[in-house]
Coordinates of C-alpha atoms in Angstrom, one line a residue:
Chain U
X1 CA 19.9 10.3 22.5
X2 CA 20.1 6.8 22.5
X3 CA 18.8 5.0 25.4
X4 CA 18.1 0.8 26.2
X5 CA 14.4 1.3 25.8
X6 CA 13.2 -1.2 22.9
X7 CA 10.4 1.1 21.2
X8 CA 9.4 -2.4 18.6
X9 CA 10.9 -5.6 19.4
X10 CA 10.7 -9.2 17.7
X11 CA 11.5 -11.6 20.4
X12 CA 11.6 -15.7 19.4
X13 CA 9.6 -14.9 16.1
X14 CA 9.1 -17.4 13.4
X15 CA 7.1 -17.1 10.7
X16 CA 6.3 -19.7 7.2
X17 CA 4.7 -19.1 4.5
X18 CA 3.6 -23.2 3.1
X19 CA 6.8 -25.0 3.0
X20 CA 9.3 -22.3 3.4
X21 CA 10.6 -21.1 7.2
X22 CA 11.3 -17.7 6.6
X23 CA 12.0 -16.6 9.9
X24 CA 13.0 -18.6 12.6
X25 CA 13.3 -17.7 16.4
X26 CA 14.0 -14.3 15.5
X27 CA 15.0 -11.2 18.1
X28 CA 15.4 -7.8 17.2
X29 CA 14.9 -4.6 19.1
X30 CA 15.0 -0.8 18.3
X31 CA 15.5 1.8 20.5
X32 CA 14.9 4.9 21.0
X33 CA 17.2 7.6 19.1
X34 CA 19.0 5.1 17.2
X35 CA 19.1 3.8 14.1
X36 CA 19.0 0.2 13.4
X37 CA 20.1 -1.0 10.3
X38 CA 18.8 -4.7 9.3
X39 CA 20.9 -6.1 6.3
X40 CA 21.6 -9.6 5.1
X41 CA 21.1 -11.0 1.6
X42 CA 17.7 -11.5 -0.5
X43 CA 15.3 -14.0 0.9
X44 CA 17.0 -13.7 4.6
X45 CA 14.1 -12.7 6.3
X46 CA 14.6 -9.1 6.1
X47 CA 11.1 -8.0 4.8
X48 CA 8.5 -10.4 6.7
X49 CA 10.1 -9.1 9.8
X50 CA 9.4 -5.9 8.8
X51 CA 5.9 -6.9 7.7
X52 CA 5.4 -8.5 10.7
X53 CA 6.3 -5.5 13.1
X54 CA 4.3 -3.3 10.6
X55 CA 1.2 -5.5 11.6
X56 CA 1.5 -6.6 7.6
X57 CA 1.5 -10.4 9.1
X58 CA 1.2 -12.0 12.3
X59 CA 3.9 -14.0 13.7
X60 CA 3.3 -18.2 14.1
X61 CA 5.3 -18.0 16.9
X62 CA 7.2 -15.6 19.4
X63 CA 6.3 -12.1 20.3
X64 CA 6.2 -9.0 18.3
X65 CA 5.3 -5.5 19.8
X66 CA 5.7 -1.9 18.8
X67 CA 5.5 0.7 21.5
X68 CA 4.3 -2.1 24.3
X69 CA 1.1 -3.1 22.1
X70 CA 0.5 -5.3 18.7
X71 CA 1.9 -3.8 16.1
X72 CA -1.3 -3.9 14.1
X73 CA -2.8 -1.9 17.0
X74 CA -4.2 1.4 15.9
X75 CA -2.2 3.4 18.9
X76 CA 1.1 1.5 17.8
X77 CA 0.4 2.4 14.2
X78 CA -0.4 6.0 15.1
X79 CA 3.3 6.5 16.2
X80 CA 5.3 4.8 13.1
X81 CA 6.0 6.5 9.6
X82 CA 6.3 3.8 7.1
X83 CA 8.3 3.9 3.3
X84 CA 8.2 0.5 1.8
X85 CA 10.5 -0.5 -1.1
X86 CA 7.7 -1.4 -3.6
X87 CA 4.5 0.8 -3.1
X88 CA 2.4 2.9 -4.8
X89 CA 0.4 5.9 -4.7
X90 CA -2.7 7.0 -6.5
X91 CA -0.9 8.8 -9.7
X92 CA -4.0 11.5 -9.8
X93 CA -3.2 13.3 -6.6
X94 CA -0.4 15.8 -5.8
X95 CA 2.1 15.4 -3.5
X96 CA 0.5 18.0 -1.5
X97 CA -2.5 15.7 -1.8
X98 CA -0.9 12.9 -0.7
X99 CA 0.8 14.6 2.0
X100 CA -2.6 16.4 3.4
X101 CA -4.2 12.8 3.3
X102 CA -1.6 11.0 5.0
X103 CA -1.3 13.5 7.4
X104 CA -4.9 13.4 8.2
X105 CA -4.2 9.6 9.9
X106 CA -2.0 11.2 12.5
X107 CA -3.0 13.0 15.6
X108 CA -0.2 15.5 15.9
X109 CA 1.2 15.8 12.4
X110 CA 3.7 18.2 11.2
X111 CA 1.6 19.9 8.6
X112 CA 1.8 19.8 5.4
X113 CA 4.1 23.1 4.7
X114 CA 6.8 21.5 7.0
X115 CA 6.4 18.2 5.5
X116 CA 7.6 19.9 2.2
X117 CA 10.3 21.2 3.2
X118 CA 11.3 18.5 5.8
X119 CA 11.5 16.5 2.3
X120 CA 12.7 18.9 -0.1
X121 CA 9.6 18.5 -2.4
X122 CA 8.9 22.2 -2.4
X123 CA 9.6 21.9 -6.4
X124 CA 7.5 18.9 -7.0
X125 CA 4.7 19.5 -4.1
X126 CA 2.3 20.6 -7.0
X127 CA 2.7 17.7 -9.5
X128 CA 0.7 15.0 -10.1
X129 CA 2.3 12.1 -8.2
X130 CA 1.9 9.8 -11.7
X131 CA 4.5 12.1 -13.3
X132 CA 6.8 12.3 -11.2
X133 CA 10.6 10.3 -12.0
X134 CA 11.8 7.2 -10.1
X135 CA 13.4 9.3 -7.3
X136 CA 10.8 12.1 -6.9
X137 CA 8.5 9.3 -5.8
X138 CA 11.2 8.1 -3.1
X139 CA 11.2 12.0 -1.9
X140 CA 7.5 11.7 -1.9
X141 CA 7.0 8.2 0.0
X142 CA 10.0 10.1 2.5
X143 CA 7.5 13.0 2.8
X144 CA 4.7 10.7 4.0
X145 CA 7.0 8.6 6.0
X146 CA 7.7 11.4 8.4
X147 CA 4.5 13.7 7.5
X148 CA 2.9 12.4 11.3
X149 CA 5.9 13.1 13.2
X150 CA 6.0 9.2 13.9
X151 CA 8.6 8.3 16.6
X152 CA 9.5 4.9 14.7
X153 CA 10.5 5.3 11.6
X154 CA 10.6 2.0 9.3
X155 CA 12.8 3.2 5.9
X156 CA 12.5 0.2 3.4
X157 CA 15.6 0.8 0.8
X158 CA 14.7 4.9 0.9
X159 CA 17.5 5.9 -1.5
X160 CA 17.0 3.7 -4.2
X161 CA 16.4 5.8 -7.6
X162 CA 17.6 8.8 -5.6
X163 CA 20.4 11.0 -6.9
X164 CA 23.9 11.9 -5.3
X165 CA 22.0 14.8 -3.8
X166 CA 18.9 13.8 -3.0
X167 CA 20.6 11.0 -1.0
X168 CA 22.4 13.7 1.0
X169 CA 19.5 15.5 2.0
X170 CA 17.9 12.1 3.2
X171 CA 20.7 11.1 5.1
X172 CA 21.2 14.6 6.9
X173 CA 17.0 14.8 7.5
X174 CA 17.4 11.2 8.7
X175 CA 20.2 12.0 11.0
X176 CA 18.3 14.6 12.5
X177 CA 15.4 12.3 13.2
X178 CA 17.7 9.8 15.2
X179 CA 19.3 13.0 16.8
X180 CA 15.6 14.5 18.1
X181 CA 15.1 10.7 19.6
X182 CA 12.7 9.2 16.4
X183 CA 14.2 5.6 16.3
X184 CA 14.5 4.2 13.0
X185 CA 14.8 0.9 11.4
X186 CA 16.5 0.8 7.9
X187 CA 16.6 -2.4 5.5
X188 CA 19.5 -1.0 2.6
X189 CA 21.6 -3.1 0.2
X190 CA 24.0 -0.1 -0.1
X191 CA 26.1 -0.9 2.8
X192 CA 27.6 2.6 2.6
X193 CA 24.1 3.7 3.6
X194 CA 24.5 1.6 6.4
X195 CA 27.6 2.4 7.6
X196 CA 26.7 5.7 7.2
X197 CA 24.0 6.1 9.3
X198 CA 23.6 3.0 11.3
X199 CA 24.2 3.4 15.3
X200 CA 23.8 -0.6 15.3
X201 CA 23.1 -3.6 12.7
X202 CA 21.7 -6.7 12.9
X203 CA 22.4 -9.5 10.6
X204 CA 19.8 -11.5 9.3
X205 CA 20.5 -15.0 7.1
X206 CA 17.8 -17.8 6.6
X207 CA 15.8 -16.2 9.1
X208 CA 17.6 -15.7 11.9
X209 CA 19.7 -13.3 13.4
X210 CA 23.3 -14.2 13.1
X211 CA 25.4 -10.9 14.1
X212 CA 24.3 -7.4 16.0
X213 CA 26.2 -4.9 17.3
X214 CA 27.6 -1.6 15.7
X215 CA 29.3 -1.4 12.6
X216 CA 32.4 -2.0 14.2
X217 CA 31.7 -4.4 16.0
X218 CA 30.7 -6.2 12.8
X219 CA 33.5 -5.7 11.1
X220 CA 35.6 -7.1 13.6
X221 CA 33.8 -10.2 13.5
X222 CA 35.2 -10.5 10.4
X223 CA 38.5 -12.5 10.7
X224 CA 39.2 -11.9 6.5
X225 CA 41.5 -8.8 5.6
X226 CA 42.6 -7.5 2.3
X227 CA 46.3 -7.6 1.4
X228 CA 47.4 -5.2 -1.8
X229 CA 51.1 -4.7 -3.2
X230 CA 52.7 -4.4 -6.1
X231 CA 54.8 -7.8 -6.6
X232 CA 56.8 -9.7 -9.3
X233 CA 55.5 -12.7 -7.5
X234 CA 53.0 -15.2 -10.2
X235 CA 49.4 -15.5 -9.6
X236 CA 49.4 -19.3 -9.6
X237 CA 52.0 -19.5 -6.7
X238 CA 49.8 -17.2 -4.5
X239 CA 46.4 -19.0 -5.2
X240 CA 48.7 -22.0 -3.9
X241 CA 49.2 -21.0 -0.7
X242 CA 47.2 -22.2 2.3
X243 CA 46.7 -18.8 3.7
X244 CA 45.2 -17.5 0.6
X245 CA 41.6 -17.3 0.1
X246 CA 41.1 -15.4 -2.6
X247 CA 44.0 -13.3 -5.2
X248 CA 43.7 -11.4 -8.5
X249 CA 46.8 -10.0 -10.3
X250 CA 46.4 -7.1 -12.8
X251 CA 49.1 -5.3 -13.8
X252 CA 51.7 -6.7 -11.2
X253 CA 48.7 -5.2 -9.0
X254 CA 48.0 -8.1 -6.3
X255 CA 44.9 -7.6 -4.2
X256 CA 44.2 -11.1 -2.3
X257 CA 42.0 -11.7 0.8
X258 CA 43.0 -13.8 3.8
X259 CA 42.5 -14.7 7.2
X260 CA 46.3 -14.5 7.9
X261 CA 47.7 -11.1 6.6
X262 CA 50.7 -11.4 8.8
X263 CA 51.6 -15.5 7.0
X264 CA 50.8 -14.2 3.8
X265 CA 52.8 -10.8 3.8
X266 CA 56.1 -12.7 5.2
X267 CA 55.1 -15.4 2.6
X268 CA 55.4 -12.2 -0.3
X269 CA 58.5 -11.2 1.0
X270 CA 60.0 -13.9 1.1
X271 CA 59.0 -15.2 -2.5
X272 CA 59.5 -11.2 -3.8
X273 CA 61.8 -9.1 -1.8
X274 CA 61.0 -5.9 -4.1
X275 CA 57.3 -5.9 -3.7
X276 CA 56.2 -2.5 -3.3
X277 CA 53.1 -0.6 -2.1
X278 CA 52.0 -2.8 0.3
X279 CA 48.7 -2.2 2.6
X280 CA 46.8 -4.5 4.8
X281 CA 43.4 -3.8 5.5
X282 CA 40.6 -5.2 7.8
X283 CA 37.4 -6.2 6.0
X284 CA 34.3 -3.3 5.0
X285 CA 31.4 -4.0 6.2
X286 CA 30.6 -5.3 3.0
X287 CA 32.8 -7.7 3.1
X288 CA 32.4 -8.8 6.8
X289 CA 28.7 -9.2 5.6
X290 CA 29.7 -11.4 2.9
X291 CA 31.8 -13.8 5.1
X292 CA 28.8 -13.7 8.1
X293 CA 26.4 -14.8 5.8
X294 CA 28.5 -17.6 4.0
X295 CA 29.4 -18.8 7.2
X296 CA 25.2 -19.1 8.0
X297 CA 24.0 -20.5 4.4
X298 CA 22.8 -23.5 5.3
Chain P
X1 CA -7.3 11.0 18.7
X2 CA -10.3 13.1 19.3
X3 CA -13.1 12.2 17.5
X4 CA -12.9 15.7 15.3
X5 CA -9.6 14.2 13.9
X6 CA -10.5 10.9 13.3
X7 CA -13.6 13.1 11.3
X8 CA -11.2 14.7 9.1
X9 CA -9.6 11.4 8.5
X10 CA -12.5 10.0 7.1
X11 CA -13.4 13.8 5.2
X12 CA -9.6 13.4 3.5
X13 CA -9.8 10.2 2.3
X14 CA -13.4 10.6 0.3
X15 CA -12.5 14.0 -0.6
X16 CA -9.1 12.7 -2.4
X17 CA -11.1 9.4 -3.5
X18 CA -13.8 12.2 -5.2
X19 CA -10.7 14.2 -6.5
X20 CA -8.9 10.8 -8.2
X21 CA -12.1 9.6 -10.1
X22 CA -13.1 12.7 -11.5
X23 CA -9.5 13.3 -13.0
X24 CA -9.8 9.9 -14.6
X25 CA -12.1 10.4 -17.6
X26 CA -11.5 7.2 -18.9
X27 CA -12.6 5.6 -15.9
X28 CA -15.8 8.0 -15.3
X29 CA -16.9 9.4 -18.2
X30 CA -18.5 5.4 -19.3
X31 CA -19.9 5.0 -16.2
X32 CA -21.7 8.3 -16.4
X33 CA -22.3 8.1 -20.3
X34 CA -23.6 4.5 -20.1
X35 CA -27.0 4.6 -18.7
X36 CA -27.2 7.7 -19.7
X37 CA -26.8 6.9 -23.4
X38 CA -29.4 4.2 -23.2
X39 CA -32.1 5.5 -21.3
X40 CA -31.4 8.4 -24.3
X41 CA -31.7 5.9 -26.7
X42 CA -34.5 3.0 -25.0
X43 CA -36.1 5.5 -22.2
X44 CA -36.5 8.8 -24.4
X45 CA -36.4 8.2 -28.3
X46 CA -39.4 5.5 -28.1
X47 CA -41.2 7.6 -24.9
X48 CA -43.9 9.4 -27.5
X49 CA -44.7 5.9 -28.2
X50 CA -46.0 5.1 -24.8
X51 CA -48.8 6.7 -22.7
X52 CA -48.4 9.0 -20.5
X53 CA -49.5 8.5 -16.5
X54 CA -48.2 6.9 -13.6
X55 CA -47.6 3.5 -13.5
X56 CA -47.1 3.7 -17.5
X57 CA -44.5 1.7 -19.1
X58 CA -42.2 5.3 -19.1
X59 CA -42.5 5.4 -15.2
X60 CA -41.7 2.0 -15.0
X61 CA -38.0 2.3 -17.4
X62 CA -37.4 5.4 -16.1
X63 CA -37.1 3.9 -12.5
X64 CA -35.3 0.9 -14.5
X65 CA -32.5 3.1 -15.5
X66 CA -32.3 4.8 -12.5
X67 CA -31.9 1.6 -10.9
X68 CA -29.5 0.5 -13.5
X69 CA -27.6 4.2 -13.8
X70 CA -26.6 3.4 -10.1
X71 CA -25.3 -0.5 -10.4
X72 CA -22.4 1.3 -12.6
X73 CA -20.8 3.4 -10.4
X74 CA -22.0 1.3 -7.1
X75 CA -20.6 -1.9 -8.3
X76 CA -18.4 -1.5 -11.5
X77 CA -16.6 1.7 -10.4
X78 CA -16.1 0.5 -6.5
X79 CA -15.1 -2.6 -7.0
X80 CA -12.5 -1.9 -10.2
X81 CA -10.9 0.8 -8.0
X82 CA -10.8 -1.1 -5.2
X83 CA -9.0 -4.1 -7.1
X84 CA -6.5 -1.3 -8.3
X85 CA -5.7 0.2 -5.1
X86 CA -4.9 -3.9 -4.4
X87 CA -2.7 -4.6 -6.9
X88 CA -0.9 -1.2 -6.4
X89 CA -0.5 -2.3 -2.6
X90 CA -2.2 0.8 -1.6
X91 CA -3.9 -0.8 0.8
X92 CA -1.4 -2.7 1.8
X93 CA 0.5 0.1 2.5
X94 CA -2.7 1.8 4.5
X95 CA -3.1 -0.9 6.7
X96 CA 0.3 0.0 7.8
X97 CA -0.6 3.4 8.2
X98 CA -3.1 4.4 11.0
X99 CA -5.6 4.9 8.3
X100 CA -9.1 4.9 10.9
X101 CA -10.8 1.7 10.7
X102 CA -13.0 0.9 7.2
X103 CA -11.8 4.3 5.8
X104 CA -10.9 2.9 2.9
X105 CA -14.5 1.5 2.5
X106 CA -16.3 4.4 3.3
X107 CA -14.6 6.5 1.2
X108 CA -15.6 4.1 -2.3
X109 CA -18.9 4.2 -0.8
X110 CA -19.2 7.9 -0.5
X111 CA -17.6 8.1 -4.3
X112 CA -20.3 5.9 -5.5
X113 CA -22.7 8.3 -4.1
X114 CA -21.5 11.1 -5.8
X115 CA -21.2 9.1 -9.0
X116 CA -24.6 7.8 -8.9
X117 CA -25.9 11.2 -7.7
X118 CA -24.8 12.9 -11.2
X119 CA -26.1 9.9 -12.9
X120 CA -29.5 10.1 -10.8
X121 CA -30.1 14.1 -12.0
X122 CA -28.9 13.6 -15.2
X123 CA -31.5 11.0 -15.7
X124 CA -34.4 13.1 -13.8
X125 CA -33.6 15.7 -16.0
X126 CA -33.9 13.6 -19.1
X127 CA -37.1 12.1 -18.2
X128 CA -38.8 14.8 -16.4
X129 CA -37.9 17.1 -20.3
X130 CA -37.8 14.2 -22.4
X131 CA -39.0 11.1 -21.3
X132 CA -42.6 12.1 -20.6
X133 CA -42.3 11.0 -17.5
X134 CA -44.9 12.4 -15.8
X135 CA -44.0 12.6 -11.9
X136 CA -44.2 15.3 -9.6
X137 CA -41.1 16.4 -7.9
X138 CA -41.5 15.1 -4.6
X139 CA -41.9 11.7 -6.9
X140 CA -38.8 11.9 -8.4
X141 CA -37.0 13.2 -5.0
X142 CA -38.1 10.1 -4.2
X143 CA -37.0 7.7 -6.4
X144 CA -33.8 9.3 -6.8
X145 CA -33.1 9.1 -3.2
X146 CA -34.3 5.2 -3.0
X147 CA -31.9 4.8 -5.8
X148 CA -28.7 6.6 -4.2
X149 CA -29.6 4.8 -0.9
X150 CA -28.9 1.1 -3.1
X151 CA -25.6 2.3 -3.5
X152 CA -24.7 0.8 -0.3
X153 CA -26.1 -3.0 -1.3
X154 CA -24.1 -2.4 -4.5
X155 CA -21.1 -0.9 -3.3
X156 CA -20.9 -3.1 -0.5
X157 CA -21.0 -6.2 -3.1
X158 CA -18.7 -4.6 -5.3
X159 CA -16.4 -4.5 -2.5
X160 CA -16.7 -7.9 -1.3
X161 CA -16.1 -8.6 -4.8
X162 CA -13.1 -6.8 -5.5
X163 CA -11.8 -8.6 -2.4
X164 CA -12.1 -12.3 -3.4
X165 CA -11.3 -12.2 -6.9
X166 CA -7.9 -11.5 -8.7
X167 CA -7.4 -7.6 -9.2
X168 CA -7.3 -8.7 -13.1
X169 CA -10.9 -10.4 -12.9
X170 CA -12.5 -8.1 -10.6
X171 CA -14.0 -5.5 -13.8
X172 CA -15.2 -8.2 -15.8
X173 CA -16.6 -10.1 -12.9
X174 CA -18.8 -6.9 -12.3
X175 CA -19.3 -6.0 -15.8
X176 CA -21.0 -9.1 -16.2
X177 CA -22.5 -9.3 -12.7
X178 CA -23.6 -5.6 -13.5
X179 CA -25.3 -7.1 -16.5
X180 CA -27.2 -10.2 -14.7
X181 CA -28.3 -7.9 -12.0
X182 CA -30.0 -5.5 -14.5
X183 CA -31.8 -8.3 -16.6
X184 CA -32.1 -11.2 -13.9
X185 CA -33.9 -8.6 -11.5
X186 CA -36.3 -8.3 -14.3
X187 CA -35.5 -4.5 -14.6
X188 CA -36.1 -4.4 -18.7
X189 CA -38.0 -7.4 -19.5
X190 CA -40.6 -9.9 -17.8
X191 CA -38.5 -12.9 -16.9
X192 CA -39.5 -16.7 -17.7
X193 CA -41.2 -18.4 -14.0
X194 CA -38.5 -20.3 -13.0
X195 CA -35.9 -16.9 -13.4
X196 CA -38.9 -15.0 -12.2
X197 CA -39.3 -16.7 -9.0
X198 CA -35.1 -16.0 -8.2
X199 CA -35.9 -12.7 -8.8
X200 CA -35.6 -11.7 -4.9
X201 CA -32.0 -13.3 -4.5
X202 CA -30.6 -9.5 -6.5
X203 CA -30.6 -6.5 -4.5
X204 CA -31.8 -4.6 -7.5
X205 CA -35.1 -6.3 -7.2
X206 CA -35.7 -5.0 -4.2
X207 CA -35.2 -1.5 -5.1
X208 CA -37.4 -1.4 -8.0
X209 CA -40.0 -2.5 -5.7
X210 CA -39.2 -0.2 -3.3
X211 CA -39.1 2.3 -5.8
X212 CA -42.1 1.7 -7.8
X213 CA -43.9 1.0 -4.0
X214 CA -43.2 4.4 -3.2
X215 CA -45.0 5.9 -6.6
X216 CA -48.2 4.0 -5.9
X217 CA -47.1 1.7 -9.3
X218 CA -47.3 -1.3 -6.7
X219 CA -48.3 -1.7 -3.3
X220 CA -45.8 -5.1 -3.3
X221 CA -43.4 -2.8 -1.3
X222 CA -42.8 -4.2 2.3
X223 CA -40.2 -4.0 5.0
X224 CA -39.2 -7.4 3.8
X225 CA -37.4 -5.5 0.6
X226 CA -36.0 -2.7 3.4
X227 CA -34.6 -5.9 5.6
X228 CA -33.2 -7.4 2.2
X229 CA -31.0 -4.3 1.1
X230 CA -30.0 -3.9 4.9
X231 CA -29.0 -7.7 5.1
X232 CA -26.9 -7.3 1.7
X233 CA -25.2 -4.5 2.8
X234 CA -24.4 -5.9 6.2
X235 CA -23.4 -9.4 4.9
X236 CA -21.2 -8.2 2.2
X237 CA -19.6 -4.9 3.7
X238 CA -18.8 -7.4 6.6
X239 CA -17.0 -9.4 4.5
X240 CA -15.1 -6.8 2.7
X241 CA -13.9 -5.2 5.8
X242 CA -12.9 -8.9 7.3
X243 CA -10.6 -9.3 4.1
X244 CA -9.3 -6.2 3.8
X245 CA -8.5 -5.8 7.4
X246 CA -7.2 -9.5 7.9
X247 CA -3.0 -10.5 8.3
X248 CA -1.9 -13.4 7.2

């Protein structure tokens, strides 16, 4: 379903608060029937775009748009779902309240029976929303993030509080979205989420976009793979060599990182020709992440 | 969106403002037992004291308390709710939402209404058994519909209130606003000249002398105390919308 067509875009944005650049010369786009994941560490930048393409702040510089207008435009705002990672709701209301009333913003909502079951809060649709645990209230913000049938979907850390299962049923409603066209932007730091259900990521560190592409791509950017054996060979000689950058030894269990894996294995054999269980790995996505955004602290 | 949906929009979000105060006792049970519980106390217990006619000294407390019964639930309960709903980031999260336009605002207004509207009969009823108030019903239909129509000065400063001020020092702000606007308006007691001659500056002087205009107490009333309310409403509602609608 995915196509080219940019349904919100940042283009050259930059944005301080007093002192502090938080975003600088920023692009980003989302497109239709894909999902967008937007990772980098805390205080990269992540949120304020997000808060600027919700209409939350205005840009100092650049160009942000959601569906071809302002994002703070009524008829841009009328076509996005929204679940932020720190709100809340009035705790007197039901969800079925809270769904009705949210609802009631859209022009072409789902209803709010659907909505319930869209979200799986059929159990807790009748409770106050004040009582409800940690993860009920993620279900419930879910429920009100797609209650208007929005075709931009922004999902702020959706899955934190959320149980094994309740995570599964937010991922497979989420992939459905992306597979009916909704496009949705995702800010997660569980980086299985994202590699999960990400079609692309983009990168952010101190405010700008350092890497985009899809998770593959990503990884591959990665030059560091993972190197585990079992080996007689001491820890202090491997932390010695050049082509080691990082080596723990537990158990005669090595596990070392390195930009070289093919030096390093024919370093091992030579120094321990009995070394056993050997596997050579390229990088997660976690830890391509980790060596993008070392590579950008500034 | 056609205008009936927009409509419901603005329905949904009093109805479920209505529905969240009145299953909060703790929040509306004082403002409805306050005024209530003195005009029992100052209005009714000394009214056999007082004579008994228009323009009497139980006339002029009973359209005190009115006056006063609405200032909690205009100003108190509008702008403490609204100081929540910001430190929650409810309304941060509406703007985000395509909540219609001053929703938000309409919706505290229309609670206050409902609010002061209990507090208005209750009162009525008190004075009209009690109080020896003696005023025919048009009179009090009167005065209690002067009295609801303040809401919207009051609310509309409890807003722009709940808007500039910390969410932590938005209630005692209007407590004590509530407070200066009851005794500085020279609602309960005559007011020393200098005080006196400020009186104007508080929207609740201009409803007690719209309100006792209207029961032939004083002829003072004039479409200066009409244009004051409006300008208070439109000054401070403007305001209130400007911040809660503003990026940064």
């Amino acid at each position: 379903m995915q196509t080219s067509d940019p349904v919100a875009a940042l283009r050259g944005v930059s944005k301080r608060f007093g002192s502090t650049t938080a975003l600088q010369n920023l692009d980003l786009d989302v497109r239709r029937g894909e999902l967008l994941a937007v990772l980098g560490p805390n205080g990269a930048g992540k949120s304020t775009a997000i808060s600027i393409l919700l209409g939350l702040h205005r840009a100092d510089g650049g160009a942000a748009m959601v569906f071809g207008r302002p994002p703070h435009s009524i008829d841009a705002r009328r076509q996005i779902g929204v679940m932020l990672q720190e709100m809340s709701l009035p705790p007197e209301l039901t969800v079925r309240e809270l769904v009705a009333l949210i609802s009631s913003y859209y022009p072409e909502p789902l209803g709010v029976d659907a909505t319930i079951r869209l979200a799986g809060v059929e159990r807790i649709a009748g409770r106050p929303y004040g009582v409800l645990s940690g993860g009920q209230k993620r279900q419930t913000q879910f429920a009100l993030a797609v209650c208007g049938a929005p075709r931009l979907l922004f999902l702020d850390e959706p899955t934190t509080h959320l149980d094994e299962s309740s995570r599964e049923l937010l991922w497979e409603r989420v992939r459905e979205l992306v597979s009916s066209g909704t496009a949705v932007l995702l800010t997660t730091h569980y980086i299985e989420e994202a590699e999960a259900l990400a079609d692309r990521v983009a990168v952010i560190a101190n405010g700008r976009s350092v890497a985009a592409g899809t998770v593959e791509q990503i990884r591959s950017v990665a030059v560091r793979q993972r190197v585990e054996c079992v080996t007689t060979a001491s820890a202090e000689d491997i932390r010695s060599w050049p082509e080691v950058q990082q080596a723990s030894l537990a158990a005669g269990r090595l596990s070392a990182t390195t930009c070289d894996a093919v030096a390093l294995v024919e370093r091992l054999i030579a120094a321990d020709r009995g070394l056993r269980n050997l596997e050579v790995r390229r990088a997660t996505l976690a830890e391509a992440l980790a060596q993008i955004t070392e590579e950008h602290r500034t | 969106m056609r205008f009936g949906r927009v409509l419901c929009a603005y329905l949904a979000e009093t109805k479920f403002e209505c529905l969240r105060v009145l299953r909060a006792p703790a929040f509306v049970i004082p403002i409805l037992a306050l005024p209530i519980g003195f005009y029992l106390l100052l209005g009714v217990a000394m009214a056999g004291m007082r004579a008994e006619r228009p323009g009497s000294t139980n006339v002029v407390i009973f359209v005190s308390f009115l006056i006063y019964g609405v200032l909690a639930p205009g100003l108190l309960g509008v702008s403490s709710l609204l100081a929540s709903d910001r430190a929650l980031r409810i309304i941060e999260y509406k703007r985000a939402l395509p909540a219609p336009f001053g929703s938000v605002i309409i919706a505290k207004l229309l609670m206050a209404v409902v609010l002061s509207l209990a507090v208005v009969v209750l009162i009525s009823v008190l004075g009209a058994t009690l109080g020896h108030v003696p005023l025919r019903a048009t009179q009090f239909v009167a005065v209690g519909l002067i009295a609801l129509a303040s809401v919207a000065p009051i609310s509309a400063l409890g807003l722009c209130l709940a808007t500039l001020v910390s969410p932590s020092g938005a209630s005692p702000i209007a407590g004590g606003l509530l407070v200066a606007m009851a005794i500085l308006a020279g609602l309960f007691y005559p007011l020393p000249s200098v005080l006196d001659a400020l009186r104007p500056i508080w929207p609740t002087y201009h409803v007690q002398q719209l309100s006792l205009a209207a029961l032939g107490v004083s002829g003072d009333a004039q479409w200066q105390n009409v244009a004051a309310l409006v300008g208070f409403t439109l000054v401070f509602g403007f305001v209130a919308a400007k911040r809660l609608g503003r990026g940064h």
